CSV table of C-alpha atoms in Angstrom, one decimal:
chain,number,residue,atom,x,y,z
A,1,MET,CA,-182.7,125.5,203.0
A,2,THR,CA,-186.3,126.7,202.8
A,3,SER,CA,-188.9,126.7,205.6
A,4,THR,CA,-188.4,126.0,209.3
A,5,ARG,CA,-189.8,122.9,210.8
A,6,THR,CA,-192.5,123.6,213.4
A,7,PHE,CA,-192.5,122.0,216.8
A,8,ALA,CA,-195.8,120.3,216.1
A,9,SER,CA,-194.6,118.7,212.9
A,10,VAL,CA,-191.6,116.9,214.5
A,11,GLN,CA,-192.1,113.6,216.2
A,12,ALA,CA,-189.7,111.7,218.6
A,13,GLY,CA,-187.9,109.0,216.6
A,14,GLU,CA,-187.8,111.1,213.4
A,15,GLU,CA,-184.5,110.6,211.6
A,16,LEU,CA,-182.6,113.5,210.1
A,17,PRO,CA,-181.4,113.2,206.5
A,18,LYS,CA,-177.9,111.8,206.4
A,19,LEU,CA,-175.2,114.4,205.7
A,20,VAL,CA,-172.0,113.3,204.0
A,21,ILE,CA,-169.0,115.7,204.1
A,22,PRO,CA,-165.7,115.0,202.4
A,23,ILE,CA,-162.8,115.9,204.6
A,24,THR,CA,-160.3,117.9,202.6
A,25,VAL,CA,-157.2,119.9,203.4
A,26,ALA,CA,-159.2,123.0,202.6
A,27,LEU,CA,-161.9,122.1,205.1
A,28,VAL,CA,-159.5,121.2,207.9
A,29,ALA,CA,-157.0,124.1,207.5
A,30,GLY,CA,-159.7,126.6,206.4
A,31,GLY,CA,-162.0,125.6,209.2
A,32,ALA,CA,-159.2,126.0,211.7
A,33,ILE,CA,-158.4,129.5,210.5
A,34,ALA,CA,-162.1,130.5,210.2
A,35,THR,CA,-162.3,129.6,213.9
A,36,ARG,CA,-159.1,131.5,214.6
A,37,ASP,CA,-157.4,128.3,215.8
A,38,TYR,CA,-153.8,128.4,214.7
A,39,PHE,CA,-152.6,125.3,216.5
A,40,PRO,CA,-150.0,123.9,214.0
A,41,GLY,CA,-151.5,120.4,213.9
A,42,HIS,CA,-154.6,121.8,212.1
A,43,HIS,CA,-152.8,123.4,209.2
A,44,ASP,CA,-149.1,122.2,209.0
A,45,PRO,CA,-148.6,118.6,207.9
A,46,GLU,CA,-145.0,118.6,209.2
A,47,ALA,CA,-146.2,119.7,212.6
A,48,ALA,CA,-149.0,117.1,212.5
A,49,ARG,CA,-146.5,114.3,211.7
A,50,ALA,CA,-144.2,115.4,214.5
A,51,LEU,CA,-147.2,114.9,216.8
A,52,GLY,CA,-147.6,111.3,215.5
A,53,SER,CA,-150.5,112.0,213.2
A,54,PRO,CA,-150.5,110.9,209.6
A,55,HIS,CA,-151.9,114.2,208.4
A,56,ILE,CA,-153.4,117.5,209.7
A,57,PHE,CA,-156.5,116.9,211.8
A,58,MET,CA,-159.8,118.8,212.2
A,59,ASN,CA,-160.2,121.1,215.2
A,60,ILE,CA,-163.1,121.0,217.6
A,61,LEU,CA,-164.5,124.3,216.6
A,62,THR,CA,-164.9,123.1,213.0
A,63,THR,CA,-166.6,120.0,214.3
A,64,ASN,CA,-169.0,122.3,216.2
A,65,GLY,CA,-169.7,124.2,213.0
A,66,LEU,CA,-170.4,121.0,211.0
A,67,VAL,CA,-172.7,119.8,213.8
A,68,GLU,CA,-174.6,123.1,213.6
A,69,ARG,CA,-174.8,122.7,209.8
A,70,PHE,CA,-176.2,119.2,210.1
A,71,VAL,CA,-179.0,120.1,212.6
A,72,GLU,CA,-179.8,123.6,211.3
A,73,GLY,CA,-179.9,122.2,207.7
A,74,TRP,CA,-182.7,119.9,208.9
A,75,ALA,CA,-184.5,122.3,211.3
A,76,GLY,CA,-184.6,125.3,209.0
A,77,PRO,CA,-183.4,128.9,209.1
A,78,ASP,CA,-185.5,130.1,212.1
A,79,CYS,CA,-184.7,127.4,214.5
A,80,ARG,CA,-182.6,128.4,217.5
A,81,LEU,CA,-179.9,126.1,218.9
A,82,ALA,CA,-180.0,126.1,222.7
A,83,THR,CA,-177.2,123.6,223.4
A,84,LEU,CA,-174.6,121.8,221.4
A,85,LYS,CA,-172.9,119.1,223.4
A,86,ILE,CA,-170.3,116.8,221.8
A,87,LYS,CA,-167.9,114.0,222.7
A,88,LEU,CA,-164.9,113.7,220.5
A,89,GLY,CA,-163.6,110.4,219.1
A,90,ALA,CA,-161.5,109.4,216.1
A,91,PRO,CA,-159.7,112.3,214.4
A,92,ASN,CA,-160.8,113.6,211.0
A,93,TYR,CA,-157.9,113.4,208.5
A,94,PRO,CA,-158.1,114.7,204.9
A,95,GLY,CA,-159.1,112.0,202.4
A,96,ASP,CA,-161.7,110.6,204.8
A,97,THR,CA,-165.5,111.2,204.8
A,98,LEU,CA,-167.6,112.4,207.7
A,99,THR,CA,-171.1,111.1,207.7
A,100,PHE,CA,-173.7,112.5,210.1
A,101,THR,CA,-176.8,110.6,211.2
A,102,GLY,CA,-179.2,111.8,213.8
A,103,THR,CA,-182.6,111.1,215.5
A,104,VAL,CA,-185.0,113.2,217.4
A,105,THR,CA,-184.7,111.8,220.9
A,106,ASP,CA,-186.8,114.2,223.0
A,107,ARG,CA,-189.7,116.7,222.6
A,108,ASN,CA,-190.1,119.4,225.2
A,109,GLU,CA,-193.7,120.6,225.0
A,110,ALA,CA,-193.1,123.6,227.4
A,111,GLY,CA,-190.0,124.9,225.7
A,112,HIS,CA,-191.0,124.0,222.1
A,113,SER,CA,-187.7,122.4,221.8
A,114,VAL,CA,-186.5,119.0,220.5
A,115,GLU,CA,-183.3,117.1,221.2
A,116,VAL,CA,-181.4,115.6,218.3
A,117,THR,CA,-178.9,112.8,219.2
A,118,LEU,CA,-176.3,112.6,216.5
A,119,ARG,CA,-173.2,110.8,215.4
A,120,GLY,CA,-170.6,111.8,212.8
A,121,ALA,CA,-168.6,108.8,211.7
A,122,ASN,CA,-165.5,108.4,209.6
A,123,SER,CA,-163.6,105.3,208.4
A,124,MET,CA,-162.2,104.8,211.9
A,125,GLY,CA,-165.5,105.0,213.8
A,126,ALA,CA,-167.2,107.9,215.6
A,127,HIS,CA,-165.5,111.2,215.2
A,128,VAL,CA,-168.2,112.9,217.2
A,129,THR,CA,-171.3,111.9,219.1
A,130,GLY,CA,-173.6,114.2,221.0
A,131,THR,CA,-176.8,116.0,221.3
A,132,VAL,CA,-178.2,119.3,220.1
A,133,ARG,CA,-181.3,120.9,221.6
A,134,VAL,CA,-183.1,123.1,219.2
A,135,LYS,CA,-186.1,125.4,219.7
A,136,LEU,CA,-188.6,125.4,216.9
A,137,PRO,CA,-191.5,127.8,216.1
B,1,MET,CA,-155.2,105.5,241.8
B,2,THR,CA,-153.7,107.6,244.6
B,3,ASP,CA,-152.6,111.1,243.7
B,4,PRO,CA,-148.9,111.6,243.2
B,5,GLU,CA,-147.5,113.9,245.9
B,6,TRP,CA,-147.0,116.9,243.6
B,7,MET,CA,-150.7,116.8,242.7
B,8,ALA,CA,-151.9,118.3,245.9
B,9,ALA,CA,-150.8,121.8,245.0
B,10,ILE,CA,-152.4,121.6,241.6
B,11,ARG,CA,-155.6,120.1,242.9
B,12,ALA,CA,-155.8,123.0,245.3
B,13,LEU,CA,-156.5,125.2,242.2
B,14,VAL,CA,-159.9,123.4,241.6
B,15,GLY,CA,-162.6,126.0,241.9
B,16,LYS,CA,-160.3,128.9,240.9
B,17,ASP,CA,-161.8,131.6,238.7
B,18,TYR,CA,-159.6,133.1,236.0
B,19,GLY,CA,-160.3,136.7,234.8
B,20,ARG,CA,-161.7,138.1,231.6
B,21,VAL,CA,-160.4,137.2,228.2
B,22,TYR,CA,-161.7,139.7,225.6
B,23,GLY,CA,-162.3,139.2,221.9
B,24,TRP,CA,-160.1,141.0,219.5
B,25,ASP,CA,-163.0,142.0,217.3
B,26,PRO,CA,-166.6,142.7,218.0
B,27,VAL,CA,-169.1,140.2,216.6
B,28,ASN,CA,-169.1,141.0,212.9
B,29,VAL,CA,-170.6,139.9,209.6
B,30,PRO,CA,-167.4,139.3,207.5
B,31,MET,CA,-166.0,136.8,210.0
B,32,ALA,CA,-169.4,135.1,210.3
B,33,ARG,CA,-169.8,134.9,206.5
B,34,GLN,CA,-166.3,133.4,206.0
B,35,TRP,CA,-167.0,130.9,208.8
B,36,ALA,CA,-170.4,129.9,207.2
B,37,GLU,CA,-168.7,129.6,203.9
B,38,ILE,CA,-166.1,127.0,205.0
B,39,MET,CA,-168.5,125.1,207.2
B,40,GLY,CA,-171.1,124.9,204.4
B,41,VAL,CA,-173.7,126.6,206.6
B,42,ASP,CA,-176.2,128.2,204.1
B,43,ASN,CA,-178.8,129.6,206.5
B,44,PRO,CA,-180.0,132.9,204.7
B,45,ARG,CA,-180.7,134.6,208.1
B,46,TYR,CA,-176.9,135.0,208.6
B,47,ALA,CA,-176.5,136.7,205.3
B,48,GLU,CA,-179.1,139.2,206.4
B,49,GLY,CA,-176.6,140.5,208.9
B,50,LYS,CA,-178.8,140.6,212.0
B,51,LEU,CA,-177.4,137.6,213.8
B,52,VAL,CA,-174.5,135.2,213.6
B,53,PRO,CA,-174.1,131.4,213.9
B,54,PRO,CA,-174.4,130.2,217.5
B,55,ALA,CA,-171.5,127.7,217.1
B,56,MET,CA,-169.2,130.6,216.6
B,57,LEU,CA,-169.5,131.6,220.3
B,58,GLN,CA,-165.9,130.6,221.2
B,59,VAL,CA,-164.5,132.0,217.9
B,60,TRP,CA,-165.0,135.6,218.9
B,61,CYS,CA,-162.6,135.4,221.8
B,62,MET,CA,-159.9,133.2,220.3
B,63,GLU,CA,-156.4,134.7,220.7
B,64,GLY,CA,-155.2,134.1,217.1
B,65,PRO,CA,-151.8,133.1,215.8
B,66,THR,CA,-149.8,134.0,218.9
B,67,ILE,CA,-150.4,131.7,221.8
B,68,ASN,CA,-151.8,133.4,224.9
B,69,HIS,CA,-151.8,136.8,223.1
B,70,TYR,CA,-155.0,138.2,224.5
B,71,PRO,CA,-156.4,141.6,223.8
B,72,PRO,CA,-155.5,144.5,226.2
B,73,GLY,CA,-157.4,144.4,229.5
B,74,SER,CA,-157.5,140.6,229.5
B,75,THR,CA,-156.3,138.6,232.5
B,76,THR,CA,-152.5,138.0,232.6
B,77,GLU,CA,-153.1,134.6,234.2
B,78,ASN,CA,-153.2,131.5,232.0
B,79,PRO,CA,-156.7,129.9,232.3
B,80,TYR,CA,-155.0,126.6,231.2
B,81,GLU,CA,-152.5,126.9,234.1
B,82,ALA,CA,-153.4,123.4,235.5
B,83,LEU,CA,-152.5,121.7,232.2
B,84,LYS,CA,-149.1,123.4,232.1
B,85,LEU,CA,-148.4,122.4,235.7
B,86,ILE,CA,-149.4,118.8,235.1
B,87,GLU,CA,-147.4,118.7,231.9
B,88,ALA,CA,-144.3,119.6,233.9
B,89,HIS,CA,-144.6,116.3,235.7
B,90,GLY,CA,-144.3,114.3,232.5
B,91,TYR,CA,-147.7,114.4,230.9
B,92,PRO,CA,-147.0,115.9,227.5
B,93,SER,CA,-150.1,115.0,225.5
B,94,VAL,CA,-153.5,116.4,225.5
B,95,VAL,CA,-156.7,115.5,223.8
B,96,ALA,CA,-160.1,117.1,224.0
B,97,VAL,CA,-162.9,114.9,225.2
B,98,ASN,CA,-166.0,116.9,225.6
B,99,SER,CA,-167.2,120.3,224.4
B,100,GLU,CA,-170.6,121.4,225.7
B,101,LEU,CA,-172.0,124.7,224.4
B,102,GLU,CA,-175.1,126.5,225.8
B,103,PHE,CA,-176.6,129.5,224.0
B,104,ASP,CA,-178.9,131.9,225.9
B,105,ARG,CA,-179.6,133.7,222.7
B,106,TYR,CA,-178.1,134.3,219.2
B,107,LEU,CA,-175.5,137.2,219.0
B,108,ALA,CA,-175.8,140.2,216.8
B,109,PRO,CA,-173.1,142.1,214.9
B,110,GLY,CA,-171.5,144.8,217.0
B,111,GLU,CA,-171.6,143.0,220.3
B,112,LYS,CA,-168.3,143.0,222.3
B,113,LEU,CA,-167.7,139.7,224.2
B,114,TYR,CA,-165.4,138.4,226.9
B,115,TYR,CA,-165.3,135.2,228.9
B,116,THR,CA,-164.2,134.1,232.3
B,117,THR,CA,-162.9,130.6,233.1
B,118,ARG,CA,-163.3,128.4,236.1
B,119,LEU,CA,-161.3,125.2,236.8
B,120,ASP,CA,-164.1,122.9,237.6
B,121,ALA,CA,-162.5,119.5,238.2
B,122,ILE,CA,-159.4,117.4,238.0
B,123,SER,CA,-160.1,113.6,238.0
B,124,GLU,CA,-158.1,111.0,239.7
B,125,GLU,CA,-155.3,109.6,237.6
B,126,LYS,CA,-156.9,107.3,235.0
B,127,SER,CA,-155.5,104.8,232.6
B,128,THR,CA,-157.1,104.7,229.1
B,129,ALA,CA,-156.1,103.2,225.8
B,130,LEU,CA,-154.3,106.5,225.0
B,131,GLY,CA,-152.3,106.5,228.2
B,132,THR,CA,-152.3,107.5,231.8
B,133,GLY,CA,-153.3,111.0,233.0
B,134,PHE,CA,-156.0,113.3,234.3
B,135,PHE,CA,-159.3,114.5,233.0
B,136,ILE,CA,-159.5,118.3,233.5
B,137,THR,CA,-162.8,120.2,233.2
B,138,LEU,CA,-162.9,123.9,232.6
B,139,SER,CA,-166.1,126.0,232.3
B,140,MET,CA,-166.1,129.3,230.5
B,141,THR,CA,-168.9,131.8,230.7
B,142,PHE,CA,-169.4,134.3,227.9
B,143,PHE,CA,-170.6,137.8,228.4
B,144,SER,CA,-171.7,140.6,226.1
B,145,GLN,CA,-170.7,144.1,227.3
B,146,HIS,CA,-173.4,146.7,227.9
B,147,ALA,CA,-173.2,150.1,229.5
B,148,ALA,CA,-176.0,149.2,231.8
B,149,GLY,CA,-174.3,146.0,232.9
B,150,ASP,CA,-172.8,143.0,231.2
B,151,GLU,CA,-175.1,140.2,230.0
B,152,GLU,CA,-174.3,136.5,230.2
B,153,VAL,CA,-175.0,135.0,226.7
B,154,GLY,CA,-173.6,131.5,226.8
B,155,ARG,CA,-171.4,128.9,228.4
B,156,LEU,CA,-168.9,126.3,227.4
B,157,LEU,CA,-167.9,123.2,229.4
B,158,PHE,CA,-164.6,121.9,228.0
B,159,ARG,CA,-163.0,118.6,229.2
B,160,VAL,CA,-159.5,117.5,228.2
B,161,PHE,CA,-157.4,114.4,229.0
B,162,LYS,CA,-153.8,115.4,229.9
B,163,PHE,CA,-151.7,112.3,229.7
B,164,LYS,CA,-148.5,110.3,229.2
B,165,PRO,CA,-149.0,108.4,226.0
B,166,ALA,CA,-149.1,104.6,226.3
B,167,HIS,CA,-147.2,104.4,223.1
B,168,ALA,CA,-144.7,107.2,222.4
B,169,ALA,CA,-145.7,109.0,219.2
B,170,LYS,CA,-143.5,108.1,216.2
B,171,PRO,CA,-143.1,110.9,213.8
B,172,ALA,CA,-144.3,109.5,210.4
B,173,MET,CA,-141.9,109.9,207.5
B,174,GLY,CA,-142.6,110.9,203.9
B,175,THR,CA,-145.6,112.5,202.5
B,176,PRO,CA,-148.9,112.6,204.4
B,177,VAL,CA,-151.1,109.6,203.8
B,178,GLY,CA,-154.8,109.0,204.3
B,179,PRO,CA,-156.2,107.7,207.5
B,180,PRO,CA,-155.1,104.2,208.5
B,181,LYS,CA,-157.7,101.7,207.5
B,182,ILE,CA,-158.4,99.8,210.8
B,183,LYS,CA,-159.7,96.3,210.1
B,184,ARG,CA,-161.3,93.6,212.1
B,185,PRO,CA,-158.8,91.4,213.9
B,186,ALA,CA,-158.1,88.1,212.1
B,187,PRO,CA,-159.3,85.0,213.9
B,188,GLY,CA,-156.6,82.7,215.3
B,189,ILE,CA,-156.9,79.5,213.2
B,190,SER,CA,-155.6,76.2,214.6
B,191,ASP,CA,-155.8,72.6,213.5
B,192,ASP,CA,-158.9,72.4,215.7
B,193,THR,CA,-160.7,75.3,214.1
B,194,ARG,CA,-159.5,75.3,210.5
B,195,PHE,CA,-162.6,73.3,209.3
B,196,PHE,CA,-164.9,76.0,210.6
B,197,TRP,CA,-163.2,78.8,208.6
B,198,ASP,CA,-162.7,76.6,205.5
B,199,GLY,CA,-166.4,75.8,205.7
B,200,ALA,CA,-167.3,79.5,206.0
B,201,HIS,CA,-165.1,80.2,203.0
B,202,ALA,CA,-167.2,77.7,201.0
B,203,GLY,CA,-170.4,79.2,202.3
B,204,LYS,CA,-171.1,76.4,204.8
B,205,LEU,CA,-171.6,76.7,208.6
B,206,MET,CA,-169.8,73.7,210.0
B,207,ILE,CA,-170.3,72.0,213.4
B,208,GLN,CA,-167.8,69.6,214.9
B,209,ARG,CA,-169.1,66.1,215.6
B,210,CYS,CA,-167.6,63.3,217.8
B,211,LYS,CA,-167.0,60.2,215.6
B,212,ALA,CA,-167.4,57.9,218.6
B,213,CYS,CA,-170.6,59.1,220.2
B,214,GLY,CA,-172.0,61.6,217.6
B,215,THR,CA,-172.2,64.5,220.1
B,216,LEU,CA,-172.1,67.9,218.4
B,217,ARG,CA,-169.9,70.6,219.9
B,218,HIS,CA,-169.0,74.3,219.6
B,219,PRO,CA,-166.7,76.0,220.0
B,220,PRO,CA,-164.4,73.5,218.4
B,221,GLY,CA,-161.9,71.5,220.5
B,222,PRO,CA,-159.7,68.5,220.2
B,223,CYS,CA,-161.7,66.2,222.6
B,224,CYS,CA,-165.3,65.2,223.0
B,225,PRO,CA,-166.6,66.6,226.3
B,226,GLU,CA,-169.0,63.6,226.6
B,227,CYS,CA,-166.9,60.5,225.8
B,228,TYR,CA,-163.4,62.0,225.6
B,229,SER,CA,-162.8,60.6,222.1
B,230,PHE,CA,-160.3,62.5,220.0
B,231,GLU,CA,-161.8,61.3,216.8
B,232,TRP,CA,-164.0,63.9,215.1
B,233,ASP,CA,-165.5,65.1,211.9
B,234,ALA,CA,-167.9,67.9,211.0
B,235,LEU,CA,-171.4,68.3,209.5
B,236,GLU,CA,-172.9,71.2,207.7
B,237,ALA,CA,-175.5,73.0,209.7
B,238,SER,CA,-178.8,74.2,208.1
B,239,GLY,CA,-177.8,77.7,209.1
B,240,ARG,CA,-181.1,78.4,210.7
B,241,GLY,CA,-181.4,79.1,214.4
B,242,THR,CA,-182.8,81.5,217.0
B,243,VAL,CA,-181.4,84.2,219.2
B,244,TYR,CA,-180.7,82.5,222.5
B,245,SER,CA,-179.3,85.6,224.1
B,246,PHE,CA,-177.7,88.9,222.9
B,247,VAL,CA,-175.9,92.0,223.9
B,248,VAL,CA,-175.8,95.4,222.2
B,249,MET,CA,-172.4,97.0,222.5
B,250,HIS,CA,-172.5,100.8,222.9
B,251,TYR,CA,-169.3,101.9,224.5
B,252,PRO,CA,-166.3,102.1,224.1
B,253,GLU,CA,-166.5,102.4,220.3
B,254,VAL,CA,-163.7,100.4,218.8
B,255,PRO,CA,-163.0,100.8,215.1
B,256,PRO,CA,-163.9,99.4,212.6
B,257,PHE,CA,-167.2,98.3,214.1
B,258,ASP,CA,-170.5,100.2,213.8
B,259,TYR,CA,-172.3,101.1,217.0
B,260,PRO,CA,-174.6,100.2,218.6
B,261,ASN,CA,-173.4,96.7,217.7
B,262,PRO,CA,-175.7,93.8,218.3
B,263,ILE,CA,-174.0,90.5,219.1
B,264,GLY,CA,-176.1,87.3,219.4
B,265,LEU,CA,-175.6,84.0,221.0
B,266,ILE,CA,-177.3,81.9,218.3
B,267,GLU,CA,-178.9,78.5,219.1
B,268,LEU,CA,-178.7,76.5,215.9
B,269,GLU,CA,-181.4,74.0,214.9
B,270,GLU,CA,-178.8,71.3,215.5
B,271,GLY,CA,-178.5,72.3,219.1
B,272,THR,CA,-175.1,74.0,219.4
B,273,ARG,CA,-174.7,77.7,220.1
B,274,LEU,CA,-172.3,80.2,218.6
B,275,VAL,CA,-171.6,83.9,219.1
B,276,ALA,CA,-172.0,86.0,215.9
B,277,GLN,CA,-172.8,89.5,214.9
B,278,LEU,CA,-176.5,90.3,214.0
B,279,VAL,CA,-177.0,92.1,210.7
B,280,GLY,CA,-180.0,93.6,209.0
B,281,VAL,CA,-181.8,94.4,212.2
B,282,LYS,CA,-182.1,97.5,214.4
B,283,PRO,CA,-180.5,96.8,217.8
B,284,ALA,CA,-183.8,97.8,219.5
B,285,ASP,CA,-185.6,95.1,217.5
B,286,VAL,CA,-183.4,92.2,218.5
B,287,HIS,CA,-185.2,89.8,220.9
B,288,ILE,CA,-184.7,86.4,222.4
B,289,GLY,CA,-186.3,83.7,220.3
B,290,MET,CA,-186.0,85.7,217.1
B,291,PRO,CA,-185.5,83.3,214.1
B,292,VAL,CA,-182.3,84.0,212.3
B,293,GLN,CA,-180.4,82.6,209.3
B,294,VAL,CA,-176.7,82.6,208.7
B,295,GLU,CA,-175.0,84.5,205.9
B,296,PHE,CA,-171.4,84.8,205.0
B,297,ASN,CA,-169.9,88.2,204.4
B,298,GLN,CA,-166.3,88.9,203.2
B,299,VAL,CA,-164.6,91.2,205.6
B,300,ASP,CA,-161.1,92.7,205.6
B,301,VAL,CA,-159.0,91.6,208.5
B,302,GLY,CA,-155.6,92.0,209.9
B,303,ALA,CA,-152.9,94.5,209.2
B,304,PRO,CA,-153.9,97.9,207.7
B,305,ASP,CA,-151.5,97.4,204.8
B,306,GLY,CA,-152.4,93.8,204.2
B,307,ASN,CA,-155.0,92.3,201.8
B,308,ASP,CA,-156.4,89.5,204.1
B,309,THR,CA,-160.1,88.8,204.0
B,310,ILE,CA,-162.2,86.1,205.6
B,311,ALA,CA,-165.8,84.9,205.1
B,312,LEU,CA,-167.5,85.8,208.4
B,313,PRO,CA,-170.7,84.0,209.5
B,314,GLN,CA,-173.3,86.6,210.5
B,315,PHE,CA,-177.0,86.2,211.2
B,316,ARG,CA,-179.9,88.0,209.8
B,317,PRO,CA,-183.5,87.8,211.0
B,318,VAL,CA,-185.7,85.5,208.9
B,319,VAL,CA,-188.4,87.6,207.2
B,320,GLY,CA,-192.1,86.6,207.4
């Protein structure tokens, strides 16, 4: 991560660099604990199976963190996220891969902000879809 | 659907405000650093210790390992009361549907947070692929405490589906396995359609032809719609055609397909039309009249644990 993108340099339709994240037990369980979410389905395989899942599954707060990483990694260190709105889909299980793609879908001249519409997909389809509005210098 | 009788008392809670839930710890650098480490967030500004990642907003007020164990001074009411009440009527499962965070500003180490909750909405009873139940929308407002008056710093709209599963969850046995590989459904193949799939397997796009009058037809069937003859054979199409019409599927997303998913009604040079997926083209660039060419792609079909593949005819725009 180096410099922050300027509002003037970003055009509607610009695609963000793809971000590929391997989903591991460490990421799912560690992400749950780092977000203080101790729901057993996020760290205990036995509990997850009792819920009908093949393995532990990622919690939403980790998904939010990964969405921030995807957008912030592109926008740069001095961007400011204003909104982070997601819709949840297929669960993230260890052994799978989460691939983020995104496009700039709006530029707000007055607020110096852009909207990124994104999708994080795994082998079963969309894990997350949504938008992030980010203010740029 | 009409509400069950017991729902009236629960629905009366819509609009209710639930009191403060405090954070156990003030906003702090060690928790933020560990969060950034596992998320892979490498923004150097957070390491400088002046502000923390915005997506952590909720984290600061999570109760921790003991369910509903909130810091002293927090409300004694359960902000998720409506879910519990609905659950008691036989809706055991819950899945989060939407999370919408809004940040007024980034937080700094040392700030002490709390949030309040409002029960915004309970939908009518809905049937989905998961089961039957209610969409419940909660909105949380986050505040930073100041001596001169508390400051609103962000909001979270959170929507869950509280439901009776359509298929009761079966606890899986044995060691955890990877995600199930969902494949495309296998086509139903009959005596009338086998020539089409055999042709595809050999890299040929076949069209059924009436032996009596020569009329071409698709989709395949036993009888000529022109002369009613049951005698037929097939000819190999050139594979060239044009987009006669198309749709772009957006929602609901069904695995294993990629979305948006462009599906064409292709008019072949020979005159018949067939439905097929369009490949090698952005959905926004598909247009009626676009020249396309067939190609055959091997795809996995059928049961997750099987090894079945078929050659699937798909169409790609003709370049130049």
